[in-house]
PDB file of C-alpha atoms in Angstrom:
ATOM      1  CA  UNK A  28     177.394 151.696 201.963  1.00  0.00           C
ATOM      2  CA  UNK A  29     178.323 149.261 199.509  1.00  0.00           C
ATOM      3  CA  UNK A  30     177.722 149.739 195.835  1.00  0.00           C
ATOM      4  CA  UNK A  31     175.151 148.357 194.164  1.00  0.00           C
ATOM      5  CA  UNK A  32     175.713 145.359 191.678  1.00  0.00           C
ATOM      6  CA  UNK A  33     175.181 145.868 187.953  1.00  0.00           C
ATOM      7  CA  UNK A  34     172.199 144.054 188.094  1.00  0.00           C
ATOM      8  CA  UNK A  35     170.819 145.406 190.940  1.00  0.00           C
ATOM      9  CA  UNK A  36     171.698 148.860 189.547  1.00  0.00           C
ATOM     10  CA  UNK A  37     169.674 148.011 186.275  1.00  0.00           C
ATOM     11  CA  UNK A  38     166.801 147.477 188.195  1.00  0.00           C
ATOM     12  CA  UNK A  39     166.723 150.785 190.385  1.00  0.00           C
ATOM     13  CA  UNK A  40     167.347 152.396 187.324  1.00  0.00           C
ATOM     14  CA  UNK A  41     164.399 150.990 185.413  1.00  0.00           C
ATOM     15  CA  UNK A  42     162.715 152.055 188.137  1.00  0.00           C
ATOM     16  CA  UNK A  43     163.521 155.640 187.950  1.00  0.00           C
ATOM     17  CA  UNK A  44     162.820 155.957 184.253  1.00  0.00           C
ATOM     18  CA  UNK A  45     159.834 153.448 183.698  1.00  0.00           C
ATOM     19  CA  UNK A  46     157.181 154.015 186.023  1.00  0.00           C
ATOM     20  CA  UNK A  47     154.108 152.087 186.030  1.00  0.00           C
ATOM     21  CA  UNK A  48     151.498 153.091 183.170  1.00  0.00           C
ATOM     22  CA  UNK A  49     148.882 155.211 184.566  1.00  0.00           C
ATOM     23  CA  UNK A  50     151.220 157.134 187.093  1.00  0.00           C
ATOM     24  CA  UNK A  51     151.822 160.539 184.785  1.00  0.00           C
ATOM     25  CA  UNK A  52     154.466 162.635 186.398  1.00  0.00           C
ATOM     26  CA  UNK A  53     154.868 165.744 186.592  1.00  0.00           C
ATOM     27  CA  UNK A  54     157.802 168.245 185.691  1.00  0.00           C
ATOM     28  CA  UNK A  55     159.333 168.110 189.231  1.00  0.00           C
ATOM     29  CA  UNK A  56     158.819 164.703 189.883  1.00  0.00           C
ATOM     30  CA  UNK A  57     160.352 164.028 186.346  1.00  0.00           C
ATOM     31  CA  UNK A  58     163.665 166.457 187.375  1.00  0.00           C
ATOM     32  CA  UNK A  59     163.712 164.757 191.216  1.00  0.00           C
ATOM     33  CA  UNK A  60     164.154 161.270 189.428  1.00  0.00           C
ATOM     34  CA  UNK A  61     166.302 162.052 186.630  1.00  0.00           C
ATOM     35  CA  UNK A  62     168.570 163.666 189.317  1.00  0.00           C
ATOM     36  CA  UNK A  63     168.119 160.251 191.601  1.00  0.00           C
ATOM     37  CA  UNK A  64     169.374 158.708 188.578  1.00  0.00           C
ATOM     38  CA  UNK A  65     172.479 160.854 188.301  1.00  0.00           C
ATOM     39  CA  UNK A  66     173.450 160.595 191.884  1.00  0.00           C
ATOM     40  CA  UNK A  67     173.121 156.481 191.720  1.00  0.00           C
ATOM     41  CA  UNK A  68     175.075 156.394 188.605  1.00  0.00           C
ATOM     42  CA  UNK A  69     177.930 158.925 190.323  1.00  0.00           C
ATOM     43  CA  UNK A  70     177.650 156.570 193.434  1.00  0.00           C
ATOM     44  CA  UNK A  71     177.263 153.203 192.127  1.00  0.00           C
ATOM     45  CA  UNK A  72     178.278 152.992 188.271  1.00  0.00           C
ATOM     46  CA  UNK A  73     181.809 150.934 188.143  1.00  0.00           C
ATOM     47  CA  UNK A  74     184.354 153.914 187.359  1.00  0.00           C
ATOM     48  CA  UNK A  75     185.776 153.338 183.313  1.00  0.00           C
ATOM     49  CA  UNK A  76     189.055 151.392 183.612  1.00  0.00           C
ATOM     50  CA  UNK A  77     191.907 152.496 181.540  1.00  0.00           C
ATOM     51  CA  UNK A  78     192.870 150.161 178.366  1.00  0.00           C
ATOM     52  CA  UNK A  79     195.985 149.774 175.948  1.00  0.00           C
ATOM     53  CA  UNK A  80     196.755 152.445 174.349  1.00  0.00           C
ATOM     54  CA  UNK A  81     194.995 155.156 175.766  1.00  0.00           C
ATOM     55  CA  UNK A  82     191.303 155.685 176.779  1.00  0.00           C
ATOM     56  CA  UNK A  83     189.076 153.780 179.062  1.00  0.00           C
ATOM     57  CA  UNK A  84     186.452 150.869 178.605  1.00  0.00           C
ATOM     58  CA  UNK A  85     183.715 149.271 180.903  1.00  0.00           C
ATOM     59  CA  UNK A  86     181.582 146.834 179.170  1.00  0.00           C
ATOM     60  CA  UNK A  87     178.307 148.047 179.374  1.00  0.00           C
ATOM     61  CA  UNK A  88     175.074 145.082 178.991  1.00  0.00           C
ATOM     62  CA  UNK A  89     172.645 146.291 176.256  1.00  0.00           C
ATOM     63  CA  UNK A  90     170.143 147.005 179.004  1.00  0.00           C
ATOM     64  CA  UNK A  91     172.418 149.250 180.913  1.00  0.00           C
ATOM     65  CA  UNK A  92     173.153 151.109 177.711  1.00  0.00           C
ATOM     66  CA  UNK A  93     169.486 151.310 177.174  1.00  0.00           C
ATOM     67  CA  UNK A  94     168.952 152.579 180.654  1.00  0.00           C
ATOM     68  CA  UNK A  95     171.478 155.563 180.156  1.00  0.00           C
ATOM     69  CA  UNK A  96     170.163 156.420 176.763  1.00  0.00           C
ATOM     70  CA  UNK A  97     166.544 156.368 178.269  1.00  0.00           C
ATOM     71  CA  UNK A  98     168.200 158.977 180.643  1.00  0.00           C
ATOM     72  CA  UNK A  99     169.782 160.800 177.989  1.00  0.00           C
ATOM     73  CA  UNK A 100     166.185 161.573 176.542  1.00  0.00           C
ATOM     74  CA  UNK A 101     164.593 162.347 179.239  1.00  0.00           C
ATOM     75  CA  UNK A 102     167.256 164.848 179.999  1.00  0.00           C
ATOM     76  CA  UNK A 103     166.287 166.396 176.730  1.00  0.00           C
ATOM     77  CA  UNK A 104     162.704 166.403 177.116  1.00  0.00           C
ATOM     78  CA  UNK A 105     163.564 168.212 179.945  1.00  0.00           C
ATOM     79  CA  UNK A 106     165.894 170.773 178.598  1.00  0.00           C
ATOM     80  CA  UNK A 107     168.231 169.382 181.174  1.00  0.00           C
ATOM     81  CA  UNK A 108     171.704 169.606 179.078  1.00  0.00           C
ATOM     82  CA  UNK A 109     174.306 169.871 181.830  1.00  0.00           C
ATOM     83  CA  UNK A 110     172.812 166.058 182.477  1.00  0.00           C
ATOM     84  CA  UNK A 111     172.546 165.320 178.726  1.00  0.00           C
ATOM     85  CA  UNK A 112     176.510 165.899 178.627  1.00  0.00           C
ATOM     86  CA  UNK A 113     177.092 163.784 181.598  1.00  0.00           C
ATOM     87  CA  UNK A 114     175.094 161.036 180.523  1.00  0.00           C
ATOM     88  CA  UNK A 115     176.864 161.761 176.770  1.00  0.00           C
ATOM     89  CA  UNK A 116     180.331 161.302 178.847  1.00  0.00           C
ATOM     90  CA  UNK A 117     179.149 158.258 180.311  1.00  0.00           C
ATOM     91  CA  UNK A 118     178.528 156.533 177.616  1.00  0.00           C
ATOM     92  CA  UNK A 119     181.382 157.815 175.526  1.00  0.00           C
ATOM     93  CA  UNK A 120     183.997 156.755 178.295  1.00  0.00           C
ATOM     94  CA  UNK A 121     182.528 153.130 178.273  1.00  0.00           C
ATOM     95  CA  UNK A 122     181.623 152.526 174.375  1.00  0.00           C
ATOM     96  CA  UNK A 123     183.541 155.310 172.412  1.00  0.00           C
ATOM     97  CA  UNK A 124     180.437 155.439 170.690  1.00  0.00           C
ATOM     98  CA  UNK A 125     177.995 158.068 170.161  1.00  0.00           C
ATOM     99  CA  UNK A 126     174.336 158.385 171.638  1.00  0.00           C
ATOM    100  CA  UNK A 127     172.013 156.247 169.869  1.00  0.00           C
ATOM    101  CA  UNK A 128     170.765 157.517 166.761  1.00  0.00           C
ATOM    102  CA  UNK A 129     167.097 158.071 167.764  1.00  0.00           C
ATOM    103  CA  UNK A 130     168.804 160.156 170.641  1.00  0.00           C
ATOM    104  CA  UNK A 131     170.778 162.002 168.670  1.00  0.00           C
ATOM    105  CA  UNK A 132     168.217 163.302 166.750  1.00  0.00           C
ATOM    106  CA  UNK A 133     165.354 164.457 169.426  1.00  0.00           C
ATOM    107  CA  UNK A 134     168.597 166.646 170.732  1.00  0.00           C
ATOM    108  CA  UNK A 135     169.278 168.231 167.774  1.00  0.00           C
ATOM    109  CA  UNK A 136     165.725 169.246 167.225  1.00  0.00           C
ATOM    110  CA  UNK A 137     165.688 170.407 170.857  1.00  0.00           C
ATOM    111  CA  UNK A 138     168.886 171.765 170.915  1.00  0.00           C
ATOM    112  CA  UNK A 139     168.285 173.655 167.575  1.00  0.00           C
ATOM    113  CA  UNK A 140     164.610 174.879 168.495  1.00  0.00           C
ATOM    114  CA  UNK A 141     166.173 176.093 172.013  1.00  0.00           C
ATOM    115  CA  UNK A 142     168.786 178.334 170.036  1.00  0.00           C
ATOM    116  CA  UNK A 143     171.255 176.428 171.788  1.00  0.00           C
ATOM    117  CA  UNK A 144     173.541 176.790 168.312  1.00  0.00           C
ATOM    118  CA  UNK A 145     176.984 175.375 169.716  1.00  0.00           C
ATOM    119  CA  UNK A 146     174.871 172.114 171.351  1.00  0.00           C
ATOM    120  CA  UNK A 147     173.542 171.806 168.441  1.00  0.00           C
ATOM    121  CA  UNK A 148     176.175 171.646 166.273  1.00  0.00           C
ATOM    122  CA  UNK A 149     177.774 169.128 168.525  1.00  0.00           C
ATOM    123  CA  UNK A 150     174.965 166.812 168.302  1.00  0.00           C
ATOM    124  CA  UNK A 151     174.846 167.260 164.108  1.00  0.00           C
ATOM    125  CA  UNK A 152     178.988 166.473 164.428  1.00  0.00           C
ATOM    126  CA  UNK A 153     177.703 163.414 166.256  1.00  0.00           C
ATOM    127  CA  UNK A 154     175.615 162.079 163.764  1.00  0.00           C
ATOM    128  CA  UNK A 155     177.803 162.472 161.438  1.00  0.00           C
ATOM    129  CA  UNK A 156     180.568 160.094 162.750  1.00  0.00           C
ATOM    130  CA  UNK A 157     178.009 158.063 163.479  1.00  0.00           C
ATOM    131  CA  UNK A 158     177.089 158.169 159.170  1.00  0.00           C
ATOM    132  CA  UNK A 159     180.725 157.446 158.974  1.00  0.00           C
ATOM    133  CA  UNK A 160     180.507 154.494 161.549  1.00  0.00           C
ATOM    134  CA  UNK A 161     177.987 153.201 158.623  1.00  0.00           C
ATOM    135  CA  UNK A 162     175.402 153.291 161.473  1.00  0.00           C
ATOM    136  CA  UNK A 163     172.733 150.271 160.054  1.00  0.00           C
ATOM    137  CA  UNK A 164     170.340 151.656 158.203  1.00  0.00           C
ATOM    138  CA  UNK A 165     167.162 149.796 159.749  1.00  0.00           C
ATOM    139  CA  UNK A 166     167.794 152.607 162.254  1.00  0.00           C
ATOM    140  CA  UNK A 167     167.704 155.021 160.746  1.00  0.00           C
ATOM    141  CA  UNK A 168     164.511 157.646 160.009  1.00  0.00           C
ATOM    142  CA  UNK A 169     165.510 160.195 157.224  1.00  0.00           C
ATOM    143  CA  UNK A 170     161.940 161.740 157.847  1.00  0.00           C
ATOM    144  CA  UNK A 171     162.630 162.429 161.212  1.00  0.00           C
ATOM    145  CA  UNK A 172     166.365 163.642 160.969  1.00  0.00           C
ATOM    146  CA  UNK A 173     165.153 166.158 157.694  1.00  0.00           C
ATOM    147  CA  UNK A 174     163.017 167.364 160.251  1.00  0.00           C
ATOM    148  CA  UNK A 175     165.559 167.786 162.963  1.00  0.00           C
ATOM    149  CA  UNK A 176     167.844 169.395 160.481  1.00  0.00           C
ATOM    150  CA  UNK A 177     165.873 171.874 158.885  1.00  0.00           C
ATOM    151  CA  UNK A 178     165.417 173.442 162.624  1.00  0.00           C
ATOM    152  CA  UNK A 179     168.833 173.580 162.843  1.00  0.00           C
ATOM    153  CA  UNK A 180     169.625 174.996 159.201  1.00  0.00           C
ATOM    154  CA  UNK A 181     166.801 177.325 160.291  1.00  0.00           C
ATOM    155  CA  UNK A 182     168.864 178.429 163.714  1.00  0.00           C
ATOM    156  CA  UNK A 183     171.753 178.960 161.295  1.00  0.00           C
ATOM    157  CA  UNK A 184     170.210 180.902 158.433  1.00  0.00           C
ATOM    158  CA  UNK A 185     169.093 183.395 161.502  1.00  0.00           C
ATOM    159  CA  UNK A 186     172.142 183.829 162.659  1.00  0.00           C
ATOM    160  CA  UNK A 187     173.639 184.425 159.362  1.00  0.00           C
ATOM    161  CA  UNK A 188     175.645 181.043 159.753  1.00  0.00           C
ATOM    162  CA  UNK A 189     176.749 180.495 156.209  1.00  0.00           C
ATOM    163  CA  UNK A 190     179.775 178.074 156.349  1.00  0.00           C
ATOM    164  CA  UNK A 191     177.570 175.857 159.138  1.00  0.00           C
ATOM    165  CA  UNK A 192     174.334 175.919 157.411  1.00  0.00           C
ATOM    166  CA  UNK A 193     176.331 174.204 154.050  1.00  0.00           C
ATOM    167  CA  UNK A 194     177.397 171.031 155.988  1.00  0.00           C
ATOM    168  CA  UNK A 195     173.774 171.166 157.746  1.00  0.00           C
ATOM    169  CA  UNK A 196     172.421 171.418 154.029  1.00  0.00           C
ATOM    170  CA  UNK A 197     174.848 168.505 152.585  1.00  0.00           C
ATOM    171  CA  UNK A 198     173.999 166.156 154.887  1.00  0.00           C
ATOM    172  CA  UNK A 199     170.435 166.702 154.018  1.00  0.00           C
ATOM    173  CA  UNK A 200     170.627 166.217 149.984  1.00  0.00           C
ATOM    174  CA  UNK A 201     172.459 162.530 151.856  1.00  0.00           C
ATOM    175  CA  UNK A 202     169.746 161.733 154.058  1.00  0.00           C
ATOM    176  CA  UNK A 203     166.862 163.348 151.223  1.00  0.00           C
ATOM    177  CA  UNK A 204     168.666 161.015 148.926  1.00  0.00           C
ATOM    178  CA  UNK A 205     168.794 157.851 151.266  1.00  0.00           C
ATOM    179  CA  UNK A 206     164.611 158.783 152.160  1.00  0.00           C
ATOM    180  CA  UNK A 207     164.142 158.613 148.353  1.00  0.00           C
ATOM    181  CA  UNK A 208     165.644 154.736 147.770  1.00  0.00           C
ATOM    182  CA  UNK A 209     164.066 153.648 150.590  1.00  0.00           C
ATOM    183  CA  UNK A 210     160.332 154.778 149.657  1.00  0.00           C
ATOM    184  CA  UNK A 211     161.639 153.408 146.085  1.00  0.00           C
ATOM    185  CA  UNK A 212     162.671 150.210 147.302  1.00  0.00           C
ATOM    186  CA  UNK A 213     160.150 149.307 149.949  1.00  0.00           C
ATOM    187  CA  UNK A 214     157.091 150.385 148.047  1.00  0.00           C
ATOM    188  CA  UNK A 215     158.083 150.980 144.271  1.00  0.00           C
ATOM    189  CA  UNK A 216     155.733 153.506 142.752  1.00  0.00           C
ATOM    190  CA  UNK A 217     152.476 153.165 145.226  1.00  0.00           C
ATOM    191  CA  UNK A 218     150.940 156.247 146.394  1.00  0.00           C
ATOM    192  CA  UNK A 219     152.908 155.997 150.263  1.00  0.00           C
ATOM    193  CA  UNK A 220     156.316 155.634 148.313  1.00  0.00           C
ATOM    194  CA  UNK A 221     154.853 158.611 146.099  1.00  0.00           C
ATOM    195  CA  UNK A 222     153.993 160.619 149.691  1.00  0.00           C
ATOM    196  CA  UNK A 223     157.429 159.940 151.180  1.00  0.00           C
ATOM    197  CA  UNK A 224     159.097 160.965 148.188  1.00  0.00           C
ATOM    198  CA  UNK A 225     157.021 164.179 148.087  1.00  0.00           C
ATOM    199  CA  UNK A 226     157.782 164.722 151.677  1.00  0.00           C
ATOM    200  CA  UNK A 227     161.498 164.248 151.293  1.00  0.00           C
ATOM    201  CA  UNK A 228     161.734 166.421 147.909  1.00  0.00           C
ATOM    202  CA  UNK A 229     159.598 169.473 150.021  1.00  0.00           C
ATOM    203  CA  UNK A 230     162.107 169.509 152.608  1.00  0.00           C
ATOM    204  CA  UNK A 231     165.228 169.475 150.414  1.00  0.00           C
ATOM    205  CA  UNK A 232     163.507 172.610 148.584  1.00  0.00           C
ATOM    206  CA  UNK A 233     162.516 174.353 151.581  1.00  0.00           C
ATOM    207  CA  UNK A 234     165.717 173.655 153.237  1.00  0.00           C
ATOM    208  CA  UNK A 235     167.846 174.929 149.768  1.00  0.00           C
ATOM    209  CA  UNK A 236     165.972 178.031 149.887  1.00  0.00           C
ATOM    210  CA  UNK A 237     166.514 178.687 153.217  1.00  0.00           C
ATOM    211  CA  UNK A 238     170.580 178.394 153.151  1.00  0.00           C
ATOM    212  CA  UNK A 239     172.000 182.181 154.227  1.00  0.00           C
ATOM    213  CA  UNK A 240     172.481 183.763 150.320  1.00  0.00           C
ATOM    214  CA  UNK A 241     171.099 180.959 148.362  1.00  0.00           C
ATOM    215  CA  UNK A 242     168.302 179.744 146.671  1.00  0.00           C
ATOM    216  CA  UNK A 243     166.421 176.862 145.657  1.00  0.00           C
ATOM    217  CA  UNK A 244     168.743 174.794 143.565  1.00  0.00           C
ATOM    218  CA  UNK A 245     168.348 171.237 141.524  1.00  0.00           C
ATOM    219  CA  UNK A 246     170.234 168.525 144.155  1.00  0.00           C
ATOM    220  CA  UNK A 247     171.795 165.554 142.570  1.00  0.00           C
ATOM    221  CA  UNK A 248     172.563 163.460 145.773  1.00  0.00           C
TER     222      UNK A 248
END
């Protein structure tokens, strides 16, 4: 059989992962597809060709990249991570990029609330390069990821994780910090930039006091 063009790939896909509203699936139907999806992707997905000085590329359209990162969640809603990884290798072999940021953090939380500690720390090494990568800031949803990292600071306080629970903690006084400018900046001192600064100042305190052998402490950020 001959492979599929991108295109025509892209549309199978889309497919798979975006059935018609009103057709709820459920958890077996969800795993059967996701694992269509794999086997189309192993069958039909152009293999990465090698480039100059080490590495491989394949130019991936938006929508294809959209497709696999679609995947890529639904893999974690369903505590799938041996197709997580794949899909993570996918993407990494074609863009040298991480997951998308929105994926990133629905892992962690999962990953974290799962006790799945070395996953977990994976993903939160992840989002860091991607902080370094300057990742644009429209994207990004320092509610959300203070929420996904105070599971996993509270996976590492119970396992008595000291060293990991400090970068977990740093990076959130950064994103606690970031939450506070932005509430500042998009809605000065009205009462929702007064809620989201309450909600980012709770965490940061609940998160300090949580840290294996430390307690609540005055962050500067």
């Amino acid at each position: 059989m001959m492979p599929l063009s991108l295109p025509a790939l892209g549309n199978l896909l889309n497919a798979l992962l975006h059935p018609p509203r009103g057709t709820p699936a459920g958890r077996a139907e969800r795993e059967g597809k996701l694992a269509a999806v794999m086997a189309i992707l192993d069958r039909d997905l152009p293999p990465a060709a090698p480039v100059a000085g080490g590495g491989a590329s394949l130019e991936l359209s938006p929508r294809m990249r959209e497709l696999l990162s679609t995947a890529a969640l639904e893999a974690v809603s369903l505590g799938d991570w041996a197709t997580y990884r794949r899909l993570e290798a996918v993407l990494k072999s074609r863009t040298r990029q991480p997951l998308p940021y929105n994926v990133l953090l629905k892992a962690l939380r999962a990953a974290a609330q799962g006790g799945e500690r070395d996953l977990a720390m994976d993903v939160f090494a992840e989002l860091q390069v991607g902080r370094h990568r300057r990742v644009d800031a429209s994207r990004e949803a320092p509610a959300d990821e203070l929420s996904a990292l105070s599971s996993l600071l509270g996976l590492l306080a119970e396992r008595g994780d000291a060293e990991a629970a400090e970068r977990v903690y740093e990076r959130m006084r950064s994103v606690a910090w970031r939450g506070l400018q932005r509430a500042g900046a998009d809605v000065g001192d009205g009462a929702a930039g007064a809620a989201g600064a309450g909600k980012a100042a709770g965490a940061l305190a609940a998160a300090a006091a949580s840290r294996p052998g430390k307690g609540v402490c005055v962050c500067d950020a």
